Coordinates of N, CA and C in Angstrom, one line a residue:
X1 N -18.9 33.8 0.1 CA -19.6 32.8 -0.8 C -18.8 31.5 -0.7
X2 N -17.5 31.6 -0.7 CA -16.6 30.4 -0.7 C -16.8 29.6 0.6
X3 N -17.0 30.3 1.7 CA -17.2 29.6 3.0 C -18.5 28.9 3.0
X4 N -19.5 29.5 2.4 CA -20.8 28.8 2.4 C -20.9 27.7 1.4
X5 N -20.1 27.8 0.3 CA -20.1 26.7 -0.7 C -19.2 25.5 -0.3
X6 N -18.3 25.7 0.6 CA -17.3 24.7 1.0 C -18.0 23.3 1.4
X7 N -19.0 23.3 2.2 CA -19.6 22.0 2.6 C -20.2 21.3 1.4
X8 N -20.8 22.1 0.6 CA -21.5 21.5 -0.6 C -20.5 20.9 -1.5
X9 N -19.4 21.6 -1.7 CA -18.3 21.1 -2.5 C -17.7 19.8 -1.9
X10 N -17.6 19.8 -0.6 CA -17.0 18.5 0.0 C -18.0 17.4 -0.2
X11 N -19.3 17.6 0.0 CA -20.2 16.5 -0.2 C -20.2 16.1 -1.7
X12 N -20.1 17.0 -2.6 CA -20.1 16.7 -4.0 C -18.8 15.8 -4.3
X13 N -17.7 16.2 -3.7 CA -16.4 15.5 -4.0 C -16.5 14.1 -3.5
X14 N -17.1 13.9 -2.3 CA -17.2 12.6 -1.7 C -18.2 11.7 -2.3
X15 N -19.4 12.3 -2.5 CA -20.5 11.5 -2.9 C -20.7 11.3 -4.5
X16 N -20.3 12.3 -5.2 CA -20.6 12.3 -6.6 C -19.3 11.8 -7.4
X17 N -18.2 12.4 -7.1 CA -17.0 12.1 -8.0 C -16.5 10.7 -7.7
X18 N -16.5 10.2 -6.4 CA -16.0 8.9 -6.0 C -14.6 8.7 -6.5
X19 N -13.8 9.7 -6.8 CA -12.5 9.5 -7.3 C -11.4 10.3 -6.5
X20 N -11.8 10.8 -5.4 CA -11.0 11.6 -4.5 C -9.9 10.7 -3.8
X21 N -8.7 11.1 -3.8 CA -7.6 10.3 -3.3 C -7.9 10.0 -1.8
X22 N -8.5 10.9 -1.1 CA -8.8 10.6 0.3 C -9.8 9.5 0.5
X23 N -10.5 9.1 -0.5 CA -11.4 8.0 -0.4 C -10.7 6.6 -0.6
X24 N -9.5 6.6 -1.0 CA -8.8 5.3 -1.1 C -8.5 4.8 0.2
X25 N -8.5 3.5 0.4 CA -8.2 2.9 1.7 C -6.7 2.8 2.0
X26 N -6.1 3.9 1.9 CA -4.6 3.9 2.1 C -4.2 3.4 3.5
X27 N -4.7 4.1 4.5 CA -4.3 3.8 5.9 C -4.8 2.4 6.2
X28 N -6.0 2.1 5.8 CA -6.6 0.8 6.1 C -5.8 -0.3 5.5
X29 N -5.3 -0.2 4.3 CA -4.5 -1.2 3.6 C -3.2 -1.3 4.2
X30 N -2.6 -0.2 4.6 CA -1.3 -0.2 5.3 C -1.4 -1.1 6.6
X31 N -2.4 -0.9 7.3 CA -2.5 -1.7 8.6 C -2.9 -3.2 8.3
X32 N -3.8 -3.4 7.3 CA -4.2 -4.7 7.0 C -3.0 -5.5 6.4
X33 N -2.2 -4.9 5.5 CA -1.1 -5.6 4.9 C 0.0 -5.9 5.9
X34 N 0.2 -5.0 6.9 CA 1.2 -5.2 7.9 C 0.8 -6.4 8.8
X35 N -0.5 -6.5 9.1 CA -1.1 -7.6 9.9 C -0.9 -8.9 9.1
X36 N -1.1 -8.9 7.8 CA -0.9 -10.1 7.0 C 0.5 -10.5 7.0
X37 N 1.4 -9.6 6.9 CA 2.9 -9.8 6.9 C 3.3 -10.5 8.2
X38 N 2.8 -10.0 9.4 CA 3.1 -10.6 10.7 C 2.6 -12.0 10.8
X39 N 1.3 -12.2 10.4 CA 0.7 -13.5 10.4 C 1.5 -14.6 9.6
X40 N 2.0 -14.2 8.5 CA 2.6 -15.1 7.5 C 4.1 -15.3 7.8
X41 N 4.8 -14.3 8.3 CA 6.2 -14.4 8.5 C 6.7 -14.4 9.9
X42 N 6.0 -13.9 10.9 CA 6.4 -13.7 12.3 C 7.7 -13.0 12.4
X43 N 7.9 -12.0 11.4 CA 9.2 -11.2 11.4 C 8.8 -9.8 11.3
X44 N 9.7 -8.9 11.8 CA 9.4 -7.5 11.6 C 9.4 -7.1 10.1
X45 N 8.6 -6.1 9.8 CA 8.5 -5.6 8.4 C 9.5 -4.6 8.2
X46 N 10.4 -4.8 7.3 CA 11.5 -3.9 7.0 C 11.4 -3.2 5.7
X47 N 10.8 -3.9 4.6 CA 10.7 -3.3 3.3 C 9.3 -3.4 2.8
X48 N 8.7 -2.3 2.3 CA 7.4 -2.4 1.7 C 7.5 -1.8 0.3
X49 N 6.9 -2.5 -0.7 CA 7.0 -2.1 -2.1 C 5.6 -2.1 -2.7
X50 N 5.6 -1.7 -4.0 CA 4.4 -1.7 -4.7 C 4.0 -0.3 -5.1
X51 N 2.7 -0.1 -5.3 CA 2.3 1.3 -5.7 C 2.9 2.3 -4.8
X52 N 3.2 3.5 -5.4 CA 3.8 4.6 -4.6 C 3.0 5.0 -3.5
X53 N 1.7 5.2 -3.7 CA 0.8 5.6 -2.6 C 0.8 4.6 -1.5
X54 N 0.7 3.3 -1.8 CA 0.6 2.4 -0.7 C 1.9 2.0 -0.1
X55 N 3.0 2.0 -0.8 CA 4.3 1.8 -0.2 C 4.7 2.9 0.8
X56 N 4.5 4.2 0.3 CA 4.8 5.3 1.2 C 3.9 5.4 2.4
X57 N 2.6 5.1 2.2 CA 1.6 5.1 3.3 C 1.9 4.0 4.3
X58 N 2.3 2.9 3.9 CA 2.6 1.8 4.8 C 3.9 2.1 5.6
X59 N 4.8 2.8 4.9 CA 6.0 3.2 5.6 C 5.6 4.2 6.8
X60 N 4.6 5.0 6.5 CA 4.2 5.9 7.5 C 3.3 5.3 8.6
X61 N 2.3 4.6 8.2 CA 1.2 4.1 9.1 C 1.6 2.8 9.8
X62 N 2.4 2.0 9.2 CA 2.7 0.7 9.9 C 3.5 0.9 11.2
X63 N 3.2 0.1 12.2 CA 3.9 0.3 13.5 C 5.4 0.0 13.3
X64 N 5.8 -0.7 12.2 CA 7.2 -1.1 12.0 C 7.9 0.0 11.3
X65 N 7.2 1.0 10.6 CA 7.8 2.0 9.8 C 8.8 1.5 8.9
X66 N 8.4 0.6 8.0 CA 9.4 0.0 7.1 C 9.9 1.0 6.0
X67 N 11.0 0.6 5.4 CA 11.6 1.4 4.3 C 10.6 1.3 3.1
X68 N 10.4 2.4 2.4 CA 9.5 2.4 1.3 C 10.3 2.1 0.0
X69 N 9.8 1.2 -0.8 CA 10.4 0.8 -2.1 C 9.4 1.0 -3.2
X70 N 9.1 2.2 -3.5 CA 8.0 2.5 -4.5 C 8.2 1.9 -5.9
X71 N 7.1 1.3 -6.4 CA 7.1 0.7 -7.7 C 8.2 -0.3 -8.0
X72 N 8.8 -0.9 -6.9 CA 9.8 -1.9 -7.0 C 11.0 -1.3 -7.8
X73 N 11.2 0.0 -7.7 CA 12.2 0.6 -8.6 C 13.3 1.2 -7.7
X74 N 14.5 0.6 -7.8 CA 15.7 1.1 -7.0 C 16.0 2.5 -7.2
X75 N 15.6 3.1 -8.4 CA 15.9 4.5 -8.6 C 15.2 5.4 -7.5
X76 N 14.1 4.9 -6.9 CA 13.4 5.7 -5.9 C 13.9 5.3 -4.5
X77 N 14.7 4.2 -4.4 CA 15.2 3.8 -3.1 C 16.5 3.1 -3.2
X78 N 17.6 4.0 -3.3 CA 18.9 3.5 -3.6 C 19.4 2.5 -2.6
X79 N 18.9 2.6 -1.4 CA 19.4 1.8 -0.3 C 18.9 0.4 -0.3
X80 N 17.9 0.1 -1.2 CA 17.3 -1.2 -1.3 C 18.2 -2.0 -2.3
X81 N 18.6 -3.2 -1.8 CA 19.4 -4.0 -2.7 C 18.8 -5.4 -2.7
X82 N 19.0 -6.2 -3.7 CA 18.5 -7.6 -3.8 C 18.9 -8.4 -2.6
X83 N 20.1 -8.2 -2.1 CA 20.6 -8.9 -0.9 C 19.8 -8.6 0.3
X84 N 19.5 -7.3 0.5 CA 18.7 -6.9 1.7 C 17.3 -7.4 1.6
X85 N 16.7 -7.4 0.4 CA 15.4 -7.9 0.2 C 15.3 -9.4 0.5
X86 N 16.4 -10.2 0.1 CA 16.4 -11.6 0.5 C 16.6 -11.8 2.0
X87 N 17.4 -10.9 2.6 CA 17.6 -11.1 4.0 C 16.4 -10.7 4.9
X88 N 15.7 -9.6 4.5 CA 14.6 -9.1 5.4 C 13.2 -9.4 4.8
X89 N 13.2 -9.8 3.5 CA 11.9 -10.0 2.8 C 11.3 -8.7 2.4
X90 N 10.2 -8.8 1.6 CA 9.5 -7.6 1.1 C 8.0 -7.9 1.0
X91 N 7.3 -6.9 1.4 CA 5.8 -6.9 1.3 C 5.5 -5.9 0.2
X92 N 4.7 -6.5 -0.8 CA 4.3 -5.6 -2.0 C 2.8 -5.5 -1.9
X93 N 2.3 -4.3 -2.1 CA 0.9 -4.0 -2.2 C 0.6 -3.5 -3.6
X94 N -0.2 -4.3 -4.3 CA -0.5 -4.0 -5.7 C -2.0 -3.8 -5.9
X95 N -2.4 -2.6 -6.1 CA -3.8 -2.3 -6.4 C -4.1 -2.8 -7.8
X96 N -5.3 -3.2 -8.0 CA -5.7 -3.7 -9.4 C -6.3 -2.5 -10.1
X97 N -5.4 -1.6 -10.6 CA -5.8 -0.4 -11.4 C -4.9 -0.4 -12.6
X98 N -5.3 0.3 -13.6 CA -4.5 0.5 -14.8 C -3.2 1.2 -14.5
X99 N -3.2 2.1 -13.6 CA -2.0 2.9 -13.3 C -0.9 2.0 -12.6
X100 N -1.4 0.9 -12.0 CA -0.5 0.0 -11.3 C -0.4 -1.4 -11.9
X101 N -0.6 -1.4 -13.3 CA -0.6 -2.7 -14.0 C 0.7 -3.5 -13.9
X102 N 1.9 -2.8 -13.7 CA 3.1 -3.5 -13.7 C 3.6 -3.9 -12.3
X103 N 2.7 -3.6 -11.3 CA 3.1 -3.9 -9.9 C 3.4 -5.4 -9.6
X104 N 2.5 -6.2 -10.1 CA 2.7 -7.7 -9.9 C 4.0 -8.2 -10.6
X105 N 4.3 -7.6 -11.7 CA 5.5 -8.0 -12.4 C 6.7 -7.5 -11.6
X106 N 6.6 -6.4 -11.0 CA 7.7 -5.9 -10.1 C 7.9 -6.8 -8.9
X107 N 6.8 -7.2 -8.3 CA 6.9 -8.1 -7.2 C 7.5 -9.4 -7.6
X108 N 7.1 -9.9 -8.8 CA 7.6 -11.2 -9.2 C 9.2 -11.2 -9.4
X109 N 9.8 -10.1 -9.6 CA 11.2 -10.0 -9.7 C 11.9 -10.4 -8.4
X110 N 11.3 -10.2 -7.3 CA 11.9 -10.5 -6.0 C 11.3 -11.7 -5.3
X111 N 10.4 -12.4 -6.0 CA 9.7 -13.6 -5.5 C 10.7 -14.8 -5.2
X112 N 10.3 -15.6 -4.3 CA 11.0 -16.8 -4.0 C 10.0 -17.9 -3.9
X113 N 10.4 -19.1 -3.7 CA 9.5 -20.3 -3.5 C 8.5 -20.1 -2.4
X114 N 8.9 -19.3 -1.4 CA 8.0 -19.0 -0.2 C 7.0 -17.9 -0.4
X115 N 7.1 -17.2 -1.5 CA 6.2 -16.0 -1.8 C 4.8 -16.5 -1.8
X116 N 3.9 -15.7 -1.2 CA 2.5 -15.9 -1.3 C 1.8 -14.7 -1.8
X117 N 0.7 -14.9 -2.5 CA -0.2 -13.8 -2.9 C -1.5 -13.9 -2.3
X118 N -2.0 -12.8 -1.7 CA -3.3 -12.8 -1.0 C -4.1 -11.7 -1.6
X119 N -5.3 -12.1 -2.1 CA -6.2 -11.0 -2.6 C -7.0 -10.3 -1.5
X120 N -7.1 -9.0 -1.6 CA -7.8 -8.3 -0.5 C -8.7 -7.2 -1.2
X121 N -9.9 -7.1 -0.8 CA -10.8 -6.1 -1.2 C -11.3 -5.3 0.0
X122 N -11.2 -4.0 -0.1 CA -11.6 -3.1 1.0 C -12.0 -1.7 0.5
X123 N -12.8 -1.1 1.4 CA -13.2 0.3 1.1 C -12.9 1.2 2.3
X124 N -12.6 2.4 2.1 CA -12.3 3.4 3.1 C -13.7 3.9 3.7
X125 N -13.7 3.9 5.0 CA -14.9 4.4 5.7 C -14.6 5.6 6.5
X126 N -15.4 6.7 6.4 CA -15.1 7.9 7.1 C -16.4 8.7 7.3
X127 N -16.7 9.0 8.5 CA -17.9 9.9 8.8 C -19.2 9.5 8.2
X128 N -19.4 8.2 8.2 CA -20.6 7.6 7.6 C -20.6 7.5 6.1
X129 N -19.5 7.8 5.5 CA -19.4 7.6 4.0 C -18.5 6.4 3.8
X130 N -18.8 5.7 2.7 CA -18.0 4.6 2.3 C -17.5 4.8 0.9
X131 N -16.2 4.7 0.7 CA -15.6 4.9 -0.6 C -15.8 3.7 -1.5
X132 N -15.5 3.8 -2.7 CA -15.6 2.7 -3.6 C -14.7 1.5 -3.2
X133 N -15.2 0.3 -3.2 CA -14.3 -0.9 -2.9 C -13.1 -0.9 -3.9
X134 N -11.9 -1.2 -3.3 CA -10.7 -1.4 -4.1 C -10.2 -2.8 -3.9
X135 N -9.6 -3.3 -5.0 CA -9.1 -4.7 -5.0 C -7.6 -4.6 -5.1
X136 N -6.9 -5.5 -4.3 CA -5.5 -5.5 -4.2 C -5.0 -6.9 -4.2
X137 N -3.7 -7.1 -4.6 CA -3.0 -8.3 -4.3 C -1.8 -8.0 -3.4
X138 N -1.8 -8.6 -2.2 CA -0.7 -8.4 -1.3 C 0.3 -9.6 -1.6
X139 N 1.5 -9.2 -1.9 CA 2.5 -10.2 -2.2 C 3.5 -10.2 -1.0
X140 N 3.6 -11.3 -0.4 CA 4.5 -11.5 0.8 C 5.7 -12.4 0.4
X141 N 6.9 -11.8 0.4 CA 8.1 -12.6 0.2 C 8.8 -12.6 1.5
X142 N 8.8 -13.7 2.2 CA 9.4 -13.6 3.6 C 10.9 -13.6 3.5
X143 N 11.5 -13.3 4.7 CA 13.0 -13.3 4.7 C 13.5 -14.7 4.5
X144 N 14.7 -14.7 3.9 CA 15.3 -16.0 3.6 C 16.0 -16.5 4.9
X145 N 15.9 -17.8 5.2 CA 16.5 -18.3 6.4 C 18.0 -18.2 6.4

């Protein structure tokens, strides 16, 4: 019975609930934000911060495999120091969700005069299904000269 019900459950999860984590554009956002970083800084991406999901995913999916700095909180990444963030810069991915309301404030703690904020909206696409569009602010603080 479970085997027969599995496809129906999957369709229900994808089409009806629209809240499944797999529907978030995590990999898409990791690649898009990495591309924005390269376009704006022309430097390798060393540190990525912001929402835990997106910081960790970008660390995994980005071709640079940067260090993850979840929630801009040094308790989660003891090797991240303000000096290193100034030297290498930091990319912050901040979803516009209630759970990530403090993300932009965290990014502001490491901002410089060269910091730029870029709004991005995207949805995850898979097997003919499109997830709910998600809105983000990508905060790029380039390396200090």
